[in-house]
mmCIF file of C-alpha atoms and ligand atoms in Angstrom:
data_model
loop_
_atom_site.group_PDB
_atom_site.id
_atom_site.type_symbol
_atom_site.label_atom_id
_atom_site.label_comp_id
_atom_site.label_asym_id
_atom_site.label_seq_id
_atom_site.Cartn_x
_atom_site.Cartn_y
_atom_site.Cartn_z
ATOM 1 C CA UNK O 1 0.515 -1.496 7.122
ATOM 2 C CA UNK O 2 -2.902 -0.364 8.218
ATOM 3 C CA UNK O 3 -4.809 2.268 6.051
ATOM 4 C CA UNK O 4 -5.945 5.481 7.600
ATOM 5 C CA UNK O 5 -7.945 7.341 4.973
ATOM 6 C CA UNK O 6 -8.696 10.927 6.007
ATOM 7 C CA UNK O 7 -10.891 11.578 3.053
ATOM 8 C CA UNK O 8 -14.576 12.040 2.316
ATOM 9 C CA UNK O 9 -14.455 9.738 -0.838
ATOM 10 C CA UNK O 10 -12.045 6.734 -0.491
ATOM 11 C CA UNK O 11 -13.540 3.834 -2.312
ATOM 12 C CA UNK O 12 -14.225 1.512 0.769
ATOM 13 C CA UNK O 13 -14.323 3.739 3.793
ATOM 14 C CA UNK O 14 -14.585 7.316 2.562
ATOM 15 C CA UNK O 15 -16.022 9.706 5.093
ATOM 16 C CA UNK O 16 -15.756 7.371 8.202
ATOM 17 C CA UNK O 17 -12.423 8.742 9.356
ATOM 18 C CA UNK O 18 -12.709 12.236 7.674
ATOM 19 C CA UNK O 19 -12.209 14.352 10.831
ATOM 20 C CA UNK O 20 -8.919 14.527 12.730
ATOM 21 C CA UNK O 21 -10.212 12.966 15.883
ATOM 22 C CA UNK O 22 -12.016 10.076 13.993
ATOM 23 C CA UNK O 23 -8.817 9.323 12.133
ATOM 24 C CA UNK O 24 -6.645 9.342 15.120
ATOM 25 C CA UNK O 25 -9.106 7.002 16.930
ATOM 26 C CA UNK O 26 -9.096 4.695 13.977
ATOM 27 C CA UNK O 27 -5.372 4.745 13.791
ATOM 28 C CA UNK O 28 -5.248 3.799 17.356
ATOM 29 C CA UNK O 29 -7.651 0.945 16.960
ATOM 30 C CA UNK O 30 -5.465 -0.336 14.138
ATOM 31 C CA UNK O 31 -2.344 -0.393 16.347
ATOM 32 C CA UNK O 32 -4.334 -2.189 19.042
ATOM 33 C CA UNK O 33 -5.274 -4.847 16.292
ATOM 34 C CA UNK O 34 -1.535 -5.178 15.559
ATOM 35 C CA UNK O 35 -0.671 -2.748 12.833
ATOM 36 C CA UNK O 36 3.192 -2.412 12.461
ATOM 37 C CA UNK O 37 2.819 0.871 10.334
ATOM 38 C CA UNK O 38 0.047 3.344 9.745
ATOM 39 C CA UNK O 39 -0.501 4.839 6.201
ATOM 40 C CA UNK O 40 -2.132 8.165 6.485
ATOM 41 C CA UNK O 41 -3.681 9.553 3.250
ATOM 42 C CA UNK O 42 -5.851 12.690 2.471
ATOM 43 C CA UNK O 43 -6.445 12.023 -1.298
ATOM 44 C CA UNK O 44 -8.503 9.142 -2.674
ATOM 45 C CA UNK O 45 -6.726 7.682 -5.647
ATOM 46 C CA UNK O 46 -9.543 5.292 -6.672
ATOM 47 C CA UNK O 47 -10.388 5.122 -10.309
ATOM 48 C CA UNK O 48 -12.110 8.157 -11.423
ATOM 49 C CA UNK O 49 -10.975 10.383 -8.321
ATOM 50 C CA UNK O 50 -10.371 14.068 -8.892
ATOM 51 C CA UNK O 51 -7.074 15.338 -7.601
ATOM 52 C CA UNK O 52 -7.116 17.249 -4.311
ATOM 53 C CA UNK O 53 -5.447 20.646 -3.821
ATOM 54 C CA UNK O 54 -2.506 20.832 -1.665
ATOM 55 C CA UNK O 55 -4.029 23.139 1.014
ATOM 56 C CA UNK O 56 -7.064 20.699 1.474
ATOM 57 C CA UNK O 57 -4.789 17.596 1.625
ATOM 58 C CA UNK O 58 -2.628 19.346 4.031
ATOM 59 C CA UNK O 59 -5.627 20.255 6.229
ATOM 60 C CA UNK O 60 -6.908 16.525 6.177
ATOM 61 C CA UNK O 61 -3.719 14.846 7.064
ATOM 62 C CA UNK O 62 -1.065 17.106 8.912
ATOM 63 C CA UNK O 63 -2.830 17.117 12.298
ATOM 64 C CA UNK O 64 -3.521 13.362 12.080
ATOM 65 C CA UNK O 65 0.351 12.900 11.532
ATOM 66 C CA UNK O 66 1.048 15.159 14.424
ATOM 67 C CA UNK O 67 -1.411 13.547 16.508
ATOM 68 C CA UNK O 68 0.029 10.205 15.932
ATOM 69 C CA UNK O 69 3.659 11.224 16.789
ATOM 70 C CA UNK O 70 4.895 8.952 19.530
ATOM 71 C CA UNK O 71 1.969 6.296 18.982
ATOM 72 C CA UNK O 72 4.509 3.630 19.014
ATOM 73 C CA UNK O 73 4.656 2.574 15.263
ATOM 74 C CA UNK O 74 6.061 4.270 12.219
ATOM 75 C CA UNK O 75 3.603 6.683 10.417
ATOM 76 C CA UNK O 76 3.625 6.812 6.706
ATOM 77 C CA UNK O 77 2.321 9.518 4.641
ATOM 78 C CA UNK O 78 0.501 8.560 1.502
ATOM 79 C CA UNK O 79 0.949 11.482 -0.911
ATOM 80 C CA UNK O 80 2.234 12.512 -4.218
ATOM 81 C CA UNK O 81 2.975 16.096 -3.173
ATOM 82 C CA UNK O 82 6.615 16.803 -2.304
ATOM 83 C CA UNK O 83 5.625 19.879 -0.025
ATOM 84 C CA UNK O 84 3.321 17.714 1.941
ATOM 85 C CA UNK O 85 5.893 14.892 2.102
ATOM 86 C CA UNK O 86 8.238 17.465 3.761
ATOM 87 C CA UNK O 87 5.685 18.849 6.098
ATOM 88 C CA UNK O 88 4.658 15.359 7.217
ATOM 89 C CA UNK O 89 8.193 14.252 7.800
ATOM 90 C CA UNK O 90 8.564 17.571 9.944
ATOM 91 C CA UNK O 91 5.393 16.533 11.719
ATOM 92 C CA UNK O 92 6.653 12.886 12.581
ATOM 93 C CA UNK O 93 6.165 10.717 9.598
ATOM 94 C CA UNK O 94 9.057 8.322 8.936
ATOM 95 C CA UNK O 95 7.886 6.724 5.723
ATOM 96 C CA UNK O 96 6.527 8.239 2.326
ATOM 97 C CA UNK O 97 4.105 6.161 0.440
ATOM 98 C CA UNK O 98 3.920 7.556 -3.083
ATOM 99 C CA UNK O 99 1.783 6.046 -5.805
ATOM 100 C CA UNK O 100 3.839 8.151 -8.303
ATOM 101 C CA UNK O 101 7.198 6.687 -7.209
ATOM 102 C CA UNK O 102 8.757 10.071 -6.464
ATOM 103 C CA UNK O 103 8.112 11.308 -9.981
ATOM 104 C CA UNK O 104 6.778 14.692 -8.887
ATOM 105 C CA UNK O 105 9.291 17.413 -9.472
ATOM 106 C CA UNK O 106 11.274 17.859 -6.265
ATOM 107 C CA UNK O 107 9.928 14.708 -4.611
ATOM 108 C CA UNK O 108 13.365 12.665 -4.834
ATOM 109 C CA UNK O 109 15.059 15.629 -3.199
ATOM 110 C CA UNK O 110 12.667 15.927 -0.161
ATOM 111 C CA UNK O 111 13.033 12.260 0.591
ATOM 112 C CA UNK O 112 16.704 12.249 0.042
ATOM 113 C CA UNK O 113 17.025 15.261 2.447
ATOM 114 C CA UNK O 114 15.242 13.186 5.198
ATOM 115 C CA UNK O 115 15.708 9.857 6.661
ATOM 116 C CA UNK O 116 12.443 8.553 5.803
ATOM 117 C CA UNK O 117 11.902 5.250 4.135
ATOM 118 C CA UNK O 118 9.840 5.299 0.913
ATOM 119 C CA UNK O 119 7.439 3.118 -1.046
ATOM 120 C CA UNK O 120 7.927 3.458 -4.877
ATOM 121 C CA UNK O 121 4.683 2.405 -6.608
ATOM 122 C CA UNK O 122 3.866 1.706 -10.244
ATOM 123 C CA UNK O 123 0.765 3.044 -11.900
ATOM 124 C CA UNK O 124 -0.186 3.504 -15.515
ATOM 125 C CA UNK O 125 -2.096 6.862 -16.175
ATOM 126 C CA UNK O 126 -3.686 8.968 -13.527
ATOM 127 C CA UNK O 127 -6.481 7.977 -11.113
ATOM 128 C CA UNK O 128 -9.035 9.955 -13.221
ATOM 129 C CA UNK O 129 -8.831 7.745 -16.241
ATOM 130 C CA UNK O 130 -6.334 4.998 -15.421
ATOM 131 C CA UNK O 131 -8.809 2.236 -15.671
ATOM 132 C CA UNK O 132 -10.181 3.227 -19.022
ATOM 133 C CA UNK O 133 -7.734 1.407 -21.341
ATOM 134 C CA UNK O 134 -4.789 -0.258 -19.335
ATOM 135 C CA UNK O 135 -2.342 -1.560 -22.003
ATOM 136 C CA UNK O 136 0.850 -3.369 -21.649
ATOM 137 C CA UNK O 137 2.912 -5.654 -24.030
ATOM 138 C CA UNK O 138 4.193 -7.515 -21.071
ATOM 139 C CA UNK O 139 2.781 -6.332 -17.739
ATOM 140 C CA UNK O 140 5.235 -7.964 -15.600
ATOM 141 C CA UNK O 141 8.275 -6.914 -17.508
ATOM 142 C CA UNK O 142 7.161 -3.411 -17.777
ATOM 143 C CA UNK O 143 6.288 -3.087 -14.173
ATOM 144 C CA UNK O 144 9.466 -4.751 -13.004
ATOM 145 C CA UNK O 145 11.537 -2.545 -15.129
ATOM 146 C CA UNK O 146 9.832 0.647 -14.194
ATOM 147 C CA UNK O 147 10.347 -0.255 -10.419
ATOM 148 C CA UNK O 148 14.073 -1.085 -11.127
ATOM 149 C CA UNK O 149 14.512 2.347 -12.813
ATOM 150 C CA UNK O 150 12.796 4.201 -9.895
ATOM 151 C CA UNK O 151 14.945 2.290 -7.346
ATOM 152 C CA UNK O 152 17.940 3.584 -9.429
ATOM 153 C CA UNK O 153 16.632 7.102 -9.578
ATOM 154 C CA UNK O 154 16.154 7.172 -5.955
ATOM 155 C CA UNK O 155 19.694 5.780 -5.469
ATOM 156 C CA UNK O 156 21.166 8.524 -7.619
ATOM 157 C CA UNK O 157 19.348 11.030 -5.668
ATOM 158 C CA UNK O 158 20.954 9.812 -2.599
ATOM 159 C CA UNK O 159 18.174 7.441 -1.202
ATOM 160 C CA UNK O 160 19.846 4.143 -0.242
ATOM 161 C CA UNK O 161 18.285 0.960 -1.229
ATOM 162 C CA UNK O 162 17.811 0.186 2.489
ATOM 163 C CA UNK O 163 15.188 2.975 2.698
ATOM 164 C CA UNK O 164 13.240 1.761 -0.282
ATOM 165 C CA UNK O 165 10.155 -0.486 -0.792
ATOM 166 C CA UNK O 166 8.333 -1.194 -4.145
ATOM 167 C CA UNK O 167 4.747 -1.952 -5.149
ATOM 168 C CA UNK O 168 3.324 -3.100 -8.222
ATOM 169 C CA UNK O 169 0.093 -0.973 -7.649
ATOM 170 C CA UNK O 170 -2.692 -3.362 -7.836
ATOM 171 C CA UNK O 171 -5.581 -1.708 -9.672
ATOM 172 C CA UNK O 172 -3.599 1.321 -10.781
ATOM 173 C CA UNK O 173 -4.055 1.253 -14.457
ATOM 174 C CA UNK O 174 -4.440 -2.490 -14.481
ATOM 175 C CA UNK O 175 -7.206 -4.849 -15.726
ATOM 176 C CA UNK O 176 -8.248 -8.011 -13.681
ATOM 177 C CA UNK O 177 -5.724 -10.043 -15.760
ATOM 178 C CA UNK O 178 -2.954 -7.646 -15.256
ATOM 179 C CA UNK O 179 -3.462 -7.789 -11.528
ATOM 180 C CA UNK O 180 -3.400 -11.582 -11.518
ATOM 181 C CA UNK O 181 -0.167 -11.611 -13.629
ATOM 182 C CA UNK O 182 1.497 -9.228 -11.080
ATOM 183 C CA UNK O 183 0.268 -11.239 -8.160
ATOM 184 C CA UNK O 184 1.780 -14.436 -9.458
ATOM 185 C CA UNK O 185 4.894 -12.486 -10.433
ATOM 186 C CA UNK O 186 5.652 -11.085 -7.012
ATOM 187 C CA UNK O 187 8.661 -13.245 -6.578
ATOM 188 C CA UNK O 188 10.123 -11.564 -9.563
ATOM 189 C CA UNK O 189 9.600 -8.221 -8.038
ATOM 190 C CA UNK O 190 10.951 -9.419 -4.645
ATOM 191 C CA UNK O 191 14.121 -10.435 -6.690
ATOM 192 C CA UNK O 192 14.808 -6.647 -7.160
ATOM 193 C CA UNK O 193 16.056 -6.877 -3.534
ATOM 194 C CA UNK O 194 13.911 -4.493 -1.702
ATOM 195 C CA UNK O 195 10.861 -5.322 0.185
ATOM 196 C CA UNK O 196 7.722 -5.557 -1.828
ATOM 197 C CA UNK O 197 4.363 -3.954 -0.474
ATOM 198 C CA UNK O 198 1.084 -5.359 -1.777
ATOM 199 C CA UNK O 199 -2.188 -3.521 -1.699
ATOM 200 C CA UNK O 200 -5.024 -5.840 -2.492
ATOM 201 C CA UNK O 201 -7.280 -4.915 0.428
ATOM 202 C CA UNK O 202 -11.028 -4.566 -0.674
ATOM 203 C CA UNK O 203 -10.028 -3.939 -4.278
ATOM 204 C CA UNK O 204 -12.192 -4.256 -7.349
ATOM 205 C CA UNK O 205 -10.566 -7.519 -8.416
ATOM 206 C CA UNK O 206 -11.866 -9.199 -5.189
ATOM 207 C CA UNK O 207 -15.302 -7.870 -6.024
ATOM 208 C CA UNK O 208 -14.978 -9.410 -9.498
ATOM 209 C CA UNK O 209 -14.190 -12.730 -7.885
ATOM 210 C CA UNK O 210 -16.677 -12.751 -5.019
ATOM 211 C CA UNK O 211 -19.402 -10.526 -6.515
ATOM 212 C CA UNK O 212 -19.421 -8.454 -3.208
ATOM 213 C CA UNK O 213 -19.303 -4.541 -2.671
ATOM 214 C CA UNK O 214 -16.065 -2.997 -1.172
ATOM 215 C CA UNK O 215 -17.173 -3.152 2.450
ATOM 216 C CA UNK O 216 -17.963 -6.792 2.020
ATOM 217 C CA UNK O 217 -14.591 -7.923 0.961
ATOM 218 C CA UNK O 218 -12.796 -8.590 4.321
ATOM 219 C CA UNK O 219 -12.524 -12.285 3.847
ATOM 220 C CA UNK O 220 -11.658 -11.876 0.205
ATOM 221 C CA UNK O 221 -8.933 -9.315 1.244
ATOM 222 C CA UNK O 222 -7.515 -11.719 3.930
ATOM 223 C CA UNK O 223 -7.186 -14.594 1.400
ATOM 224 C CA UNK O 224 -5.559 -12.113 -1.151
ATOM 225 C CA UNK O 225 -3.119 -10.913 1.595
ATOM 226 C CA UNK O 226 -2.160 -14.402 2.487
ATOM 227 C CA UNK O 227 -1.568 -15.309 -1.044
ATOM 228 C CA UNK O 228 0.468 -12.056 -1.435
ATOM 229 C CA UNK O 229 2.655 -12.902 1.607
ATOM 230 C CA UNK O 230 2.973 -16.412 0.291
ATOM 231 C CA UNK O 231 4.378 -15.026 -3.004
ATOM 232 C CA UNK O 232 6.907 -12.933 -1.159
ATOM 233 C CA UNK O 233 5.180 -9.555 -0.209
ATOM 234 C CA UNK O 234 6.870 -8.354 2.902
ATOM 235 C CA UNK O 235 4.397 -5.492 3.736
ATOM 236 C CA UNK O 236 0.648 -5.865 3.236
ATOM 237 C CA UNK O 237 -1.394 -2.689 3.015
ATOM 238 C CA UNK O 238 -4.855 -3.617 4.619
ATOM 239 C CA UNK O 239 -7.936 -1.807 5.999
ATOM 240 C CA UNK O 240 -8.713 -4.960 8.097
ATOM 241 C CA UNK O 241 -5.686 -5.418 10.412
ATOM 242 C CA UNK O 242 -7.046 -7.940 12.899
ATOM 243 C CA UNK O 243 -8.490 -10.256 10.418
ATOM 244 C CA UNK O 244 -5.224 -10.162 8.491
ATOM 245 C CA UNK O 245 -2.976 -10.484 11.393
ATOM 246 C CA UNK O 246 -4.886 -13.584 12.773
ATOM 247 C CA UNK O 247 -4.896 -15.191 9.400
ATOM 248 C CA UNK O 248 -1.013 -14.589 8.871
ATOM 249 C CA UNK O 249 -0.329 -15.918 12.431
ATOM 250 C CA UNK O 250 -2.299 -19.157 11.765
ATOM 251 C CA UNK O 251 -0.772 -19.505 8.284
ATOM 252 C CA UNK O 252 2.760 -19.043 9.510
ATOM 253 C CA UNK O 253 2.225 -21.278 12.393
ATOM 254 C CA UNK O 254 0.964 -24.105 10.305
ATOM 255 C CA UNK O 255 3.613 -23.406 7.737
ATOM 256 C CA UNK O 256 6.089 -23.930 10.508
ATOM 257 C CA UNK O 257 4.705 -27.387 11.074
ATOM 258 C CA UNK O 258 5.380 -28.200 7.480
ATOM 259 C CA UNK O 259 8.903 -26.651 7.415
ATOM 260 C CA UNK O 260 9.998 -28.175 10.823
ATOM 261 C CA UNK O 261 7.539 -30.854 12.173
ATOM 262 C CA UNK O 262 9.098 -30.391 15.622
ATOM 263 C CA UNK O 263 7.214 -27.080 15.968
ATOM 264 C CA UNK O 264 4.006 -28.992 15.852
ATOM 265 C CA UNK O 265 4.595 -30.092 19.460
ATOM 266 C CA UNK O 266 5.202 -26.563 20.450
ATOM 267 C CA UNK O 267 1.914 -25.521 19.111
ATOM 268 C CA UNK O 268 0.248 -28.468 20.737
ATOM 269 C CA UNK O 269 1.539 -27.546 24.167
ATOM 270 C CA UNK O 270 0.056 -24.154 23.903
HETATM 271 N N1 HH2 C 301 -3.765 1.606 -2.851
HETATM 272 C C1 HH2 C 301 -4.503 2.706 -2.644
HETATM 273 C C2 HH2 C 301 -3.853 3.842 -2.141
HETATM 274 N N2 HH2 C 301 -2.541 3.936 -1.845
HETATM 275 N N3 HH2 C 301 -0.470 2.847 -1.846
HETATM 276 C C3 HH2 C 301 0.322 1.729 -2.139
HETATM 277 N N4 HH2 C 301 1.621 1.753 -1.873
HETATM 278 N N5 HH2 C 301 -0.328 0.599 -2.745
HETATM 279 C C4 HH2 C 301 -1.662 0.582 -3.053
HETATM 280 O O1 HH2 C 301 -2.158 -0.538 -3.603
HETATM 281 C C5 HH2 C 301 -2.491 1.713 -2.689
HETATM 282 C C6 HH2 C 301 -1.798 2.687 -2.150
HETATM 283 C C7 HH2 C 301 -5.966 2.694 -2.769
HETATM 284 O O2 HH2 C 301 -6.737 2.217 -1.711
HETATM 285 P P1 HH2 C 301 -7.330 3.102 -0.495
HETATM 286 O O3 HH2 C 301 -6.386 4.212 0.156
HETATM 287 O O4 HH2 C 301 -8.021 2.388 0.434
HETATM 288 O O5 HH2 C 301 -8.472 3.941 -1.434
HETATM 289 P P2 HH2 C 301 -8.531 5.496 -1.818
HETATM 290 O O6 HH2 C 301 -7.422 5.717 -2.838
HETATM 291 O O7 HH2 C 301 -9.991 5.518 -2.608
HETATM 292 O O8 HH2 C 301 -8.429 6.267 -0.636
#
């Protein structure tokens, strides 16, 4: 899943694709790099970010979603606002990525009334203050139980499991240690029986490990994405599609040589 941030202030690429044209060009380059899905967002949810009004978020993203209709890959709308979910779906989005797991009043109904897929993400608190004092008794159990309850809420509203993916929400009201615990526990989340999305790309935990600023975390992000995939994430939300795809291709080819040694010959022949 390639990230298309149509924002002035996203934490790693804010302002680079803030115009409709720049965002569409960026999206097209992500498709050329091998993105299977595009995630278009008009509100930064980085720690400390202020909320964006509906009109402004709409102005940022709708023309981009429309412009990408027919681009060949599914378009996801990254929003918490039910009105914008509905409008983006009408404009061609076929997936809703909601960091509030459809908790906004009316959001479950909007997705239920469509055929769109949906990502239900866990977060603790709101972007403005979520990193101030994240607290859990048992982060893995609490995140897993929350996601299970949101899958059930979606099902009761008429959204079949086949349309649902879940995401532990790395960095959304989580300390470094919470993020690590969740990364290790991805198999437990995958056991809930729907695809798991992992969004680790360029995030602060990678800065803490490497000491590098957000724009310099490509290698760190690729390593984290591989680890996430290895632990069972089926969708990787990334800024650096080409680097991630190449790494995944090599990793899975080499993995194949371990799982079935015969495939080594087929790689050698290439
Ligand atoms: N992370 C961000 C935004 N949306 N959605 C899901 N499902 N999972 C994530 O981990 C996730 C997300 C934050 O990253 P980014 O969009 O690059 O930054 P910003 O919120 O500053 O625009």
